[in-house]
PDB file of C-alpha atoms in Angstrom:
ATOM      1  CA  MET A   1      26.152   9.673 -24.622  1.00  0.00           C
ATOM      2  CA  ASN A   2      28.460   6.687 -24.991  1.00  0.00           C
ATOM      3  CA  ILE A   3      26.901   3.679 -26.737  1.00  0.00           C
ATOM      4  CA  THR A   4      28.671   0.321 -26.642  1.00  0.00           C
ATOM      5  CA  VAL A   5      28.422  -2.393 -29.266  1.00  0.00           C
ATOM      6  CA  PHE A   6      26.388  -4.452 -26.778  1.00  0.00           C
ATOM      7  CA  GLN A   7      23.922  -1.601 -26.193  1.00  0.00           C
ATOM      8  CA  ALA A   8      23.660  -0.791 -29.883  1.00  0.00           C
ATOM      9  CA  LEU A   9      22.845  -4.406 -30.749  1.00  0.00           C
ATOM     10  CA  LYS A  10      20.144  -4.553 -28.087  1.00  0.00           C
ATOM     11  CA  GLU A  11      18.655  -1.284 -29.307  1.00  0.00           C
ATOM     12  CA  GLY A  12      18.758  -2.464 -32.919  1.00  0.00           C
ATOM     13  CA  GLU A  13      17.160  -5.795 -32.129  1.00  0.00           C
ATOM     14  CA  GLN A  14      14.290  -4.086 -30.307  1.00  0.00           C
ATOM     15  CA  GLN A  15      13.653  -1.674 -33.182  1.00  0.00           C
ATOM     16  CA  LEU A  16      13.624  -4.439 -35.779  1.00  0.00           C
ATOM     17  CA  LEU A  17      11.386  -6.645 -33.630  1.00  0.00           C
ATOM     18  CA  LEU A  18       8.953  -3.734 -33.327  1.00  0.00           C
ATOM     19  CA  HIS A  19       8.722  -3.646 -37.127  1.00  0.00           C
ATOM     20  CA  GLN A  20       8.392  -7.444 -37.356  1.00  0.00           C
ATOM     21  CA  VAL A  21      11.652  -7.895 -39.235  1.00  0.00           C
ATOM     22  CA  PRO A  22      12.601 -11.591 -39.447  1.00  0.00           C
ATOM     23  CA  ASP A  23      15.836 -12.574 -37.669  1.00  0.00           C
ATOM     24  CA  ALA A  24      15.972  -9.216 -35.907  1.00  0.00           C
ATOM     25  CA  ARG A  25      19.011  -9.944 -33.722  1.00  0.00           C
ATOM     26  CA  LEU A  26      21.002 -11.443 -36.599  1.00  0.00           C
ATOM     27  CA  ASP A  27      20.213  -8.514 -38.882  1.00  0.00           C
ATOM     28  CA  ALA A  28      21.189  -6.015 -36.179  1.00  0.00           C
ATOM     29  CA  GLU A  29      24.531  -7.799 -35.925  1.00  0.00           C
ATOM     30  CA  TYR A  30      25.099  -7.775 -39.686  1.00  0.00           C
ATOM     31  CA  LEU A  31      24.229  -4.085 -39.897  1.00  0.00           C
ATOM     32  CA  LEU A  32      26.561  -3.050 -37.094  1.00  0.00           C
ATOM     33  CA  ALA A  33      29.330  -5.276 -38.445  1.00  0.00           C
ATOM     34  CA  GLY A  34      28.878  -3.548 -41.790  1.00  0.00           C
ATOM     35  CA  VAL A  35      29.226  -0.112 -40.218  1.00  0.00           C
ATOM     36  CA  LEU A  36      32.337  -1.158 -38.267  1.00  0.00           C
ATOM     37  CA  ASN A  37      33.780  -3.106 -41.208  1.00  0.00           C
ATOM     38  CA  LEU A  38      34.178  -6.183 -39.030  1.00  0.00           C
ATOM     39  CA  PRO A  39      33.202  -9.849 -39.423  1.00  0.00           C
ATOM     40  CA  ARG A  40      29.903 -10.347 -37.625  1.00  0.00           C
ATOM     41  CA  LEU A  41      31.358 -12.801 -35.107  1.00  0.00           C
ATOM     42  CA  SER A  42      33.990 -10.247 -34.098  1.00  0.00           C
ATOM     43  CA  LEU A  43      31.246  -8.237 -32.441  1.00  0.00           C
ATOM     44  CA  LEU A  44      31.205 -10.849 -29.677  1.00  0.00           C
ATOM     45  CA  ILE A  45      34.675  -9.805 -28.552  1.00  0.00           C
ATOM     46  CA  GLU A  46      34.109  -6.107 -29.240  1.00  0.00           C
ATOM     47  CA  LYS A  47      30.883  -5.778 -27.252  1.00  0.00           C
ATOM     48  CA  GLN A  48      32.275  -3.115 -24.887  1.00  0.00           C
ATOM     49  CA  LYS A  49      33.696  -0.990 -27.711  1.00  0.00           C
ATOM     50  CA  ILE A  50      32.302   2.556 -27.700  1.00  0.00           C
ATOM     51  CA  LEU A  51      30.816   3.659 -31.008  1.00  0.00           C
ATOM     52  CA  SER A  52      31.838   7.010 -32.409  1.00  0.00           C
ATOM     53  CA  ARG A  53      29.127   9.544 -33.165  1.00  0.00           C
ATOM     54  CA  GLU A  54      29.537   8.838 -36.888  1.00  0.00           C
ATOM     55  CA  GLU A  55      29.374   5.069 -36.414  1.00  0.00           C
ATOM     56  CA  TYR A  56      26.242   5.289 -34.313  1.00  0.00           C
ATOM     57  CA  ALA A  57      24.560   7.635 -36.817  1.00  0.00           C
ATOM     58  CA  ALA A  58      25.391   5.286 -39.683  1.00  0.00           C
ATOM     59  CA  TYR A  59      24.036   2.334 -37.707  1.00  0.00           C
ATOM     60  CA  ARG A  60      20.806   4.197 -36.922  1.00  0.00           C
ATOM     61  CA  SER A  61      20.401   4.960 -40.622  1.00  0.00           C
ATOM     62  CA  PHE A  62      20.871   1.281 -41.498  1.00  0.00           C
ATOM     63  CA  LEU A  63      18.350   0.262 -38.839  1.00  0.00           C
ATOM     64  CA  ASP A  64      15.745   2.677 -40.194  1.00  0.00           C
ATOM     65  CA  ARG A  65      16.184   1.273 -43.692  1.00  0.00           C
ATOM     66  CA  ARG A  66      15.896  -2.304 -42.466  1.00  0.00           C
ATOM     67  CA  ALA A  67      12.862  -1.422 -40.353  1.00  0.00           C
ATOM     68  CA  SER A  68      11.209  -0.229 -43.578  1.00  0.00           C
ATOM     69  CA  ARG A  69      11.835  -3.800 -44.815  1.00  0.00           C
ATOM     70  CA  GLU A  70      14.525  -2.876 -47.302  1.00  0.00           C
ATOM     71  CA  PRO A  71      16.494  -6.089 -47.886  1.00  0.00           C
ATOM     72  CA  LEU A  72      19.597  -6.494 -45.764  1.00  0.00           C
ATOM     73  CA  GLN A  73      21.669  -7.201 -48.891  1.00  0.00           C
ATOM     74  CA  TYR A  74      20.682  -3.875 -50.459  1.00  0.00           C
ATOM     75  CA  ILE A  75      21.689  -1.998 -47.323  1.00  0.00           C
ATOM     76  CA  LEU A  76      25.054  -3.738 -47.018  1.00  0.00           C
ATOM     77  CA  GLU A  77      25.473  -3.758 -50.828  1.00  0.00           C
ATOM     78  CA  GLU A  78      26.993  -7.214 -50.721  1.00  0.00           C
ATOM     79  CA  GLN A  79      25.978 -10.862 -50.987  1.00  0.00           C
ATOM     80  CA  PRO A  80      28.177 -13.987 -51.043  1.00  0.00           C
ATOM     81  CA  PHE A  81      27.539 -16.500 -53.837  1.00  0.00           C
ATOM     82  CA  MET A  82      29.610 -19.591 -54.665  1.00  0.00           C
ATOM     83  CA  GLY A  83      32.436 -18.259 -52.490  1.00  0.00           C
ATOM     84  CA  TYR A  84      32.582 -14.838 -54.176  1.00  0.00           C
ATOM     85  CA  SER A  85      31.323 -11.496 -52.923  1.00  0.00           C
ATOM     86  CA  PHE A  86      28.873  -9.776 -55.269  1.00  0.00           C
ATOM     87  CA  ARG A  87      27.729  -6.174 -55.105  1.00  0.00           C
ATOM     88  CA  THR A  88      23.977  -5.961 -54.662  1.00  0.00           C
ATOM     89  CA  ASP A  89      21.517  -3.093 -54.838  1.00  0.00           C
ATOM     90  CA  LYS A  90      18.015  -2.329 -56.087  1.00  0.00           C
ATOM     91  CA  ARG A  91      19.077  -2.614 -59.736  1.00  0.00           C
ATOM     92  CA  ALA A  92      18.798  -6.414 -59.688  1.00  0.00           C
ATOM     93  CA  LEU A  93      17.419  -9.441 -57.887  1.00  0.00           C
ATOM     94  CA  ILE A  94      19.478 -10.531 -54.877  1.00  0.00           C
ATOM     95  CA  PRO A  95      21.435 -13.769 -55.496  1.00  0.00           C
ATOM     96  CA  ARG A  96      20.069 -16.542 -53.273  1.00  0.00           C
ATOM     97  CA  ASN A  97      21.965 -19.381 -51.639  1.00  0.00           C
ATOM     98  CA  ASP A  98      19.435 -21.793 -53.162  1.00  0.00           C
ATOM     99  CA  THR A  99      20.578 -20.739 -56.638  1.00  0.00           C
ATOM    100  CA  GLU A 100      23.995 -22.210 -55.882  1.00  0.00           C
ATOM    101  CA  ALA A 101      22.476 -25.649 -56.560  1.00  0.00           C
ATOM    102  CA  VAL A 102      21.563 -24.481 -60.071  1.00  0.00           C
ATOM    103  CA  CYS A 103      25.047 -23.057 -60.600  1.00  0.00           C
ATOM    104  CA  GLU A 104      26.633 -26.303 -59.397  1.00  0.00           C
ATOM    105  CA  GLU A 105      24.441 -28.282 -61.795  1.00  0.00           C
ATOM    106  CA  ALA A 106      25.593 -26.077 -64.667  1.00  0.00           C
ATOM    107  CA  LEU A 107      29.230 -26.516 -63.658  1.00  0.00           C
ATOM    108  CA  SER A 108      28.794 -30.303 -63.651  1.00  0.00           C
ATOM    109  CA  HIS A 109      28.073 -30.252 -67.398  1.00  0.00           C
ATOM    110  CA  ILE A 110      31.153 -28.253 -68.397  1.00  0.00           C
ATOM    111  CA  ARG A 111      33.929 -30.170 -70.093  1.00  0.00           C
ATOM    112  CA  GLY A 112      36.914 -28.214 -71.369  1.00  0.00           C
ATOM    113  CA  ARG A 113      36.372 -24.951 -73.208  1.00  0.00           C
ATOM    114  CA  MET A 114      32.664 -24.328 -73.749  1.00  0.00           C
ATOM    115  CA  GLN A 115      30.451 -21.426 -74.758  1.00  0.00           C
ATOM    116  CA  VAL A 116      28.111 -20.577 -71.878  1.00  0.00           C
ATOM    117  CA  LEU A 117      25.128 -18.212 -71.767  1.00  0.00           C
ATOM    118  CA  ASP A 118      23.730 -16.860 -68.499  1.00  0.00           C
ATOM    119  CA  LEU A 119      20.265 -15.718 -69.564  1.00  0.00           C
ATOM    120  CA  CYS A 120      18.440 -13.157 -67.368  1.00  0.00           C
ATOM    121  CA  THR A 121      21.732 -12.651 -65.559  1.00  0.00           C
ATOM    122  CA  GLY A 122      20.737  -9.917 -63.077  1.00  0.00           C
ATOM    123  CA  THR A 123      23.790  -9.255 -60.882  1.00  0.00           C
ATOM    124  CA  GLY A 124      25.783 -11.629 -63.085  1.00  0.00           C
ATOM    125  CA  ALA A 125      26.314 -13.983 -60.141  1.00  0.00           C
ATOM    126  CA  VAL A 126      25.794 -17.307 -61.943  1.00  0.00           C
ATOM    127  CA  GLY A 127      27.707 -16.478 -65.118  1.00  0.00           C
ATOM    128  CA  ILE A 128      30.573 -14.766 -63.312  1.00  0.00           C
ATOM    129  CA  ALA A 129      30.899 -17.640 -60.831  1.00  0.00           C
ATOM    130  CA  ILE A 130      31.066 -20.063 -63.763  1.00  0.00           C
ATOM    131  CA  LYS A 131      33.761 -17.967 -65.430  1.00  0.00           C
ATOM    132  CA  LYS A 132      35.785 -17.815 -62.214  1.00  0.00           C
ATOM    133  CA  MET A 133      35.505 -21.554 -61.622  1.00  0.00           C
ATOM    134  CA  ARG A 134      35.881 -22.592 -65.271  1.00  0.00           C
ATOM    135  CA  PRO A 135      38.157 -19.844 -66.635  1.00  0.00           C
ATOM    136  CA  GLY A 136      38.612 -21.595 -69.985  1.00  0.00           C
ATOM    137  CA  CYS A 137      34.962 -21.081 -70.887  1.00  0.00           C
ATOM    138  CA  ASP A 138      33.621 -18.225 -72.984  1.00  0.00           C
ATOM    139  CA  VAL A 139      30.783 -16.790 -70.898  1.00  0.00           C
ATOM    140  CA  THR A 140      28.071 -14.408 -72.085  1.00  0.00           C
ATOM    141  CA  LEU A 141      25.702 -12.587 -69.711  1.00  0.00           C
ATOM    142  CA  SER A 142      22.452 -11.159 -71.057  1.00  0.00           C
ATOM    143  CA  ASP A 143      19.491  -9.313 -69.584  1.00  0.00           C
ATOM    144  CA  LEU A 144      16.699  -7.001 -70.692  1.00  0.00           C
ATOM    145  CA  SER A 145      17.372  -4.601 -67.807  1.00  0.00           C
ATOM    146  CA  ARG A 146      20.059  -2.016 -68.518  1.00  0.00           C
ATOM    147  CA  GLU A 147      20.201  -1.254 -64.794  1.00  0.00           C
ATOM    148  CA  ALA A 148      20.867  -4.899 -63.933  1.00  0.00           C
ATOM    149  CA  LEU A 149      23.569  -5.109 -66.588  1.00  0.00           C
ATOM    150  CA  SER A 150      25.330  -2.062 -65.181  1.00  0.00           C
ATOM    151  CA  LEU A 151      25.521  -3.946 -61.886  1.00  0.00           C
ATOM    152  CA  ALA A 152      26.725  -7.092 -63.665  1.00  0.00           C
ATOM    153  CA  TRP A 153      29.505  -5.005 -65.258  1.00  0.00           C
ATOM    154  CA  GLU A 154      30.551  -3.777 -61.822  1.00  0.00           C
ATOM    155  CA  ASN A 155      30.659  -7.322 -60.494  1.00  0.00           C
ATOM    156  CA  ALA A 156      32.633  -8.569 -63.482  1.00  0.00           C
ATOM    157  CA  GLU A 157      35.206  -5.819 -62.936  1.00  0.00           C
ATOM    158  CA  ARG A 158      35.234  -6.360 -59.186  1.00  0.00           C
ATOM    159  CA  LEU A 159      35.944 -10.075 -59.611  1.00  0.00           C
ATOM    160  CA  GLN A 160      38.146  -9.662 -62.698  1.00  0.00           C
ATOM    161  CA  ALA A 161      35.926 -11.922 -64.780  1.00  0.00           C
ATOM    162  CA  ASP A 162      36.387 -11.606 -68.548  1.00  0.00           C
ATOM    163  CA  VAL A 163      32.796 -12.034 -69.714  1.00  0.00           C
ATOM    164  CA  ARG A 164      30.704 -10.685 -72.593  1.00  0.00           C
ATOM    165  CA  ILE A 165      27.657  -8.668 -71.500  1.00  0.00           C
ATOM    166  CA  LEU A 166      24.711  -8.040 -73.831  1.00  0.00           C
ATOM    167  CA  GLU A 167      21.407  -6.192 -73.464  1.00  0.00           C
ATOM    168  CA  GLY A 168      18.168  -7.489 -74.924  1.00  0.00           C
ATOM    169  CA  ASP A 169      15.005  -9.534 -74.561  1.00  0.00           C
ATOM    170  CA  LEU A 170      15.938 -13.188 -73.910  1.00  0.00           C
ATOM    171  CA  PHE A 171      17.748 -14.534 -76.996  1.00  0.00           C
ATOM    172  CA  ALA A 172      17.470 -11.347 -79.070  1.00  0.00           C
ATOM    173  CA  PRO A 173      21.046 -10.165 -78.391  1.00  0.00           C
ATOM    174  CA  VAL A 174      22.583 -13.565 -79.259  1.00  0.00           C
ATOM    175  CA  GLN A 175      20.870 -14.206 -82.598  1.00  0.00           C
ATOM    176  CA  GLY A 176      23.101 -16.459 -84.679  1.00  0.00           C
ATOM    177  CA  ASP A 177      25.096 -17.651 -81.665  1.00  0.00           C
ATOM    178  CA  ARG A 178      25.078 -21.157 -80.246  1.00  0.00           C
ATOM    179  CA  PHE A 179      26.193 -22.324 -76.822  1.00  0.00           C
ATOM    180  CA  HIS A 180      27.155 -25.612 -75.211  1.00  0.00           C
ATOM    181  CA  LEU A 181      25.331 -24.593 -72.041  1.00  0.00           C
ATOM    182  CA  ILE A 182      22.535 -22.146 -71.276  1.00  0.00           C
ATOM    183  CA  VAL A 183      21.704 -21.422 -67.651  1.00  0.00           C
ATOM    184  CA  SER A 184      18.917 -19.134 -66.506  1.00  0.00           C
ATOM    185  CA  ASN A 185      17.063 -17.944 -63.426  1.00  0.00           C
ATOM    186  CA  PRO A 186      14.170 -16.156 -65.146  1.00  0.00           C
ATOM    187  CA  PRO A 187      11.168 -14.476 -63.504  1.00  0.00           C
ATOM    188  CA  TYR A 188       8.748 -17.175 -62.328  1.00  0.00           C
ATOM    189  CA  ILE A 189       6.295 -15.770 -59.784  1.00  0.00           C
ATOM    190  CA  PRO A 190       2.617 -15.846 -60.887  1.00  0.00           C
ATOM    191  CA  GLU A 191       1.001 -12.425 -61.238  1.00  0.00           C
ATOM    192  CA  GLY A 192      -1.721 -13.428 -58.794  1.00  0.00           C
ATOM    193  CA  LEU A 193       0.817 -13.433 -55.962  1.00  0.00           C
ATOM    194  CA  ARG A 194       1.651  -9.764 -56.470  1.00  0.00           C
ATOM    195  CA  GLY A 195       1.138  -7.978 -53.158  1.00  0.00           C
ATOM    196  CA  THR A 196       1.276 -11.190 -51.104  1.00  0.00           C
ATOM    197  CA  LEU A 197       5.023 -11.774 -51.041  1.00  0.00           C
ATOM    198  CA  GLN A 198       7.427 -11.111 -48.197  1.00  0.00           C
ATOM    199  CA  LYS A 199       7.889  -7.358 -47.905  1.00  0.00           C
ATOM    200  CA  GLU A 200      11.603  -7.630 -48.662  1.00  0.00           C
ATOM    201  CA  VAL A 201      10.939  -9.497 -51.926  1.00  0.00           C
ATOM    202  CA  GLU A 202       8.509  -6.796 -53.012  1.00  0.00           C
ATOM    203  CA  LYS A 203      11.382  -4.276 -52.775  1.00  0.00           C
ATOM    204  CA  GLU A 204      13.226  -6.133 -55.563  1.00  0.00           C
ATOM    205  CA  PRO A 205      12.730  -5.265 -59.267  1.00  0.00           C
ATOM    206  CA  GLU A 206       9.286  -6.349 -60.488  1.00  0.00           C
ATOM    207  CA  MET A 207      10.584  -7.329 -63.918  1.00  0.00           C
ATOM    208  CA  ALA A 208      12.818  -9.927 -62.244  1.00  0.00           C
ATOM    209  CA  LEU A 209       9.930 -11.474 -60.327  1.00  0.00           C
ATOM    210  CA  PHE A 210       6.654 -11.841 -62.197  1.00  0.00           C
ATOM    211  CA  ALA A 211       5.924 -14.006 -65.238  1.00  0.00           C
ATOM    212  CA  GLY A 212       2.283 -14.234 -66.233  1.00  0.00           C
ATOM    213  CA  ALA A 213      -0.749 -15.943 -64.746  1.00  0.00           C
ATOM    214  CA  ASP A 214       1.013 -19.213 -63.902  1.00  0.00           C
ATOM    215  CA  GLY A 215       4.601 -17.980 -63.686  1.00  0.00           C
ATOM    216  CA  LEU A 216       5.644 -20.051 -66.709  1.00  0.00           C
ATOM    217  CA  ASP A 217       5.739 -17.415 -69.449  1.00  0.00           C
ATOM    218  CA  PHE A 218       9.538 -17.295 -69.663  1.00  0.00           C
ATOM    219  CA  TYR A 219       9.892 -21.073 -69.602  1.00  0.00           C
ATOM    220  CA  ARG A 220       7.563 -21.360 -72.589  1.00  0.00           C
ATOM    221  CA  ARG A 221       9.718 -18.946 -74.548  1.00  0.00           C
ATOM    222  CA  ILE A 222      12.965 -20.572 -73.469  1.00  0.00           C
ATOM    223  CA  ALA A 223      11.701 -24.052 -74.336  1.00  0.00           C
ATOM    224  CA  ARG A 224      10.717 -22.818 -77.802  1.00  0.00           C
ATOM    225  CA  GLU A 225      13.785 -20.712 -78.580  1.00  0.00           C
ATOM    226  CA  ALA A 226      16.675 -22.417 -76.781  1.00  0.00           C
ATOM    227  CA  PRO A 227      17.104 -25.213 -79.389  1.00  0.00           C
ATOM    228  CA  MET A 228      18.180 -22.613 -81.954  1.00  0.00           C
ATOM    229  CA  HIS A 229      20.909 -21.412 -79.616  1.00  0.00           C
ATOM    230  CA  LEU A 230      22.369 -24.679 -78.376  1.00  0.00           C
ATOM    231  CA  HIS A 231      25.017 -26.840 -79.962  1.00  0.00           C
ATOM    232  CA  GLU A 232      24.089 -30.456 -80.578  1.00  0.00           C
ATOM    233  CA  LYS A 233      23.517 -32.209 -77.255  1.00  0.00           C
ATOM    234  CA  GLY A 234      23.878 -28.894 -75.457  1.00  0.00           C
ATOM    235  CA  TRP A 235      22.609 -28.438 -71.912  1.00  0.00           C
ATOM    236  CA  LEU A 236      19.860 -26.204 -70.534  1.00  0.00           C
ATOM    237  CA  VAL A 237      19.776 -25.548 -66.779  1.00  0.00           C
ATOM    238  CA  LEU A 238      16.863 -23.571 -65.342  1.00  0.00           C
ATOM    239  CA  GLU A 239      15.936 -22.369 -61.880  1.00  0.00           C
ATOM    240  CA  CYS A 240      12.224 -22.376 -61.056  1.00  0.00           C
ATOM    241  CA  GLY A 241       9.814 -22.228 -58.149  1.00  0.00           C
ATOM    242  CA  ASP A 242       9.639 -25.321 -55.956  1.00  0.00           C
ATOM    243  CA  ASP A 243       6.180 -26.193 -57.308  1.00  0.00           C
ATOM    244  CA  GLN A 244       7.104 -25.720 -60.980  1.00  0.00           C
ATOM    245  CA  PRO A 245       9.671 -28.376 -62.020  1.00  0.00           C
ATOM    246  CA  ALA A 246       7.108 -30.846 -63.356  1.00  0.00           C
ATOM    247  CA  ALA A 247       5.470 -28.181 -65.499  1.00  0.00           C
ATOM    248  CA  VAL A 248       8.837 -26.897 -66.757  1.00  0.00           C
ATOM    249  CA  ALA A 249       9.982 -30.446 -67.544  1.00  0.00           C
ATOM    250  CA  ALA A 250       6.804 -30.994 -69.560  1.00  0.00           C
ATOM    251  CA  LEU A 251       7.539 -27.865 -71.600  1.00  0.00           C
ATOM    252  CA  LEU A 252      10.999 -29.208 -72.418  1.00  0.00           C
ATOM    253  CA  ALA A 253       9.978 -32.767 -73.257  1.00  0.00           C
ATOM    254  CA  GLN A 254       9.522 -32.246 -76.996  1.00  0.00           C
ATOM    255  CA  ASP A 255      13.077 -31.109 -77.749  1.00  0.00           C
ATOM    256  CA  PHE A 256      15.071 -32.194 -74.704  1.00  0.00           C
ATOM    257  CA  GLU A 257      16.077 -35.447 -73.025  1.00  0.00           C
ATOM    258  CA  ASP A 258      17.884 -36.536 -69.845  1.00  0.00           C
ATOM    259  CA  ILE A 259      15.548 -34.207 -67.950  1.00  0.00           C
ATOM    260  CA  ARG A 260      16.153 -34.171 -64.217  1.00  0.00           C
ATOM    261  CA  ILE A 261      15.029 -32.159 -61.210  1.00  0.00           C
ATOM    262  CA  ILE A 262      17.637 -30.086 -59.344  1.00  0.00           C
ATOM    263  CA  ARG A 263      17.309 -29.980 -55.566  1.00  0.00           C
ATOM    264  CA  ASP A 264      18.868 -27.360 -53.302  1.00  0.00           C
ATOM    265  CA  MET A 265      20.777 -27.864 -50.060  1.00  0.00           C
ATOM    266  CA  ASN A 266      17.517 -28.142 -48.130  1.00  0.00           C
ATOM    267  CA  GLY A 267      16.197 -30.870 -50.401  1.00  0.00           C
ATOM    268  CA  HIS A 268      13.668 -28.579 -52.095  1.00  0.00           C
ATOM    269  CA  ASP A 269      13.030 -28.724 -55.830  1.00  0.00           C
ATOM    270  CA  ARG A 270      14.920 -25.771 -57.279  1.00  0.00           C
ATOM    271  CA  GLY A 271      15.222 -26.276 -61.017  1.00  0.00           C
ATOM    272  CA  VAL A 272      15.418 -28.465 -64.089  1.00  0.00           C
ATOM    273  CA  SER A 273      18.364 -29.697 -66.142  1.00  0.00           C
ATOM    274  CA  ALA A 274      17.956 -31.088 -69.679  1.00  0.00           C
ATOM    275  CA  ARG A 275      20.007 -31.972 -72.758  1.00  0.00           C
ATOM    276  CA  LEU A 276      19.003 -31.036 -76.297  1.00  0.00           C
ATOM    277  CA  LYS A 277      17.914 -33.978 -78.414  1.00  0.00           C
ATOM    278  CA  GLU A 278      20.161 -34.699 -81.362  1.00  0.00           C
ATOM    279  CA  ALA A 279      17.546 -33.817 -83.996  1.00  0.00           C
ATOM    280  CA  ALA A 280      16.342 -30.634 -82.299  1.00  0.00           C
ATOM    281  CA  GLY A 281      19.311 -28.308 -82.814  1.00  0.00           C
ATOM    282  CA  GLY A 282      18.271 -26.953 -86.198  1.00  0.00           C
ATOM    283  CA  LYS A 283      14.745 -26.141 -85.108  1.00  0.00           C
ATOM    284  CA  ARG A 284      13.289 -22.886 -86.359  1.00  0.00           C
ATOM    285  CA  ILE A 285      11.221 -20.459 -84.306  1.00  0.00           C
ATOM    286  CA  ASP A 286       7.799 -19.770 -85.763  1.00  0.00           C
TER     287      ASP A 286
END
């Protein structure tokens, strides 16, 4: 049986619609483009192309995975971020386009050669993008998840980014180090929302998602510990949920100034940026 690109896309769209997959037609296109190693828009001029048996089988396998609500980015093993292509799989949280606003905010504070820490790095997307765009900086990536860090290593090698990668719980692997800029996208979903999230999100690593009853557990720790790891007047840039910036800003108020809300491309609150107060840099952690 000969299956054309046009027929395969129609078949894929119907299967994904049956399983209530959002953007069914678009996802069918991305999946088939991935199998054929073509830009998605090229399918429009290849719609009468006959798929080989192997191509059709691979496409059917991708469709079955997507119908099970596995994230598209895990199936294609790729996600663009800040103009770079990052490898993605179930080892780490998928980089989001909204996080680009946080990365751009971090970049805006870099002047010359600076020491930068990407805390809770996951795929390494933020820290690696900073290194690529500000190659004079010394960039450290850290995460508690060994699996995530193995993926970050792959992305650093893939993009030829000379970064330091450390494993440990928050600031534990950088004891004694200070940075001019710390950027982080920590877990921030309240535990009470477990089981209520989009099915695709629930396929991502739990340790990258949930953070206590109110979702603020990591921000409390970062607010308390970051002053010991920032140079004088150093910057802290944090991603958070769109309903959390006010609470995160309040946690930072004691030791930080110039606190501002970061908004993403859609105008939604996406994070908080703050500068360490002059007298706060020598603070000890109780």
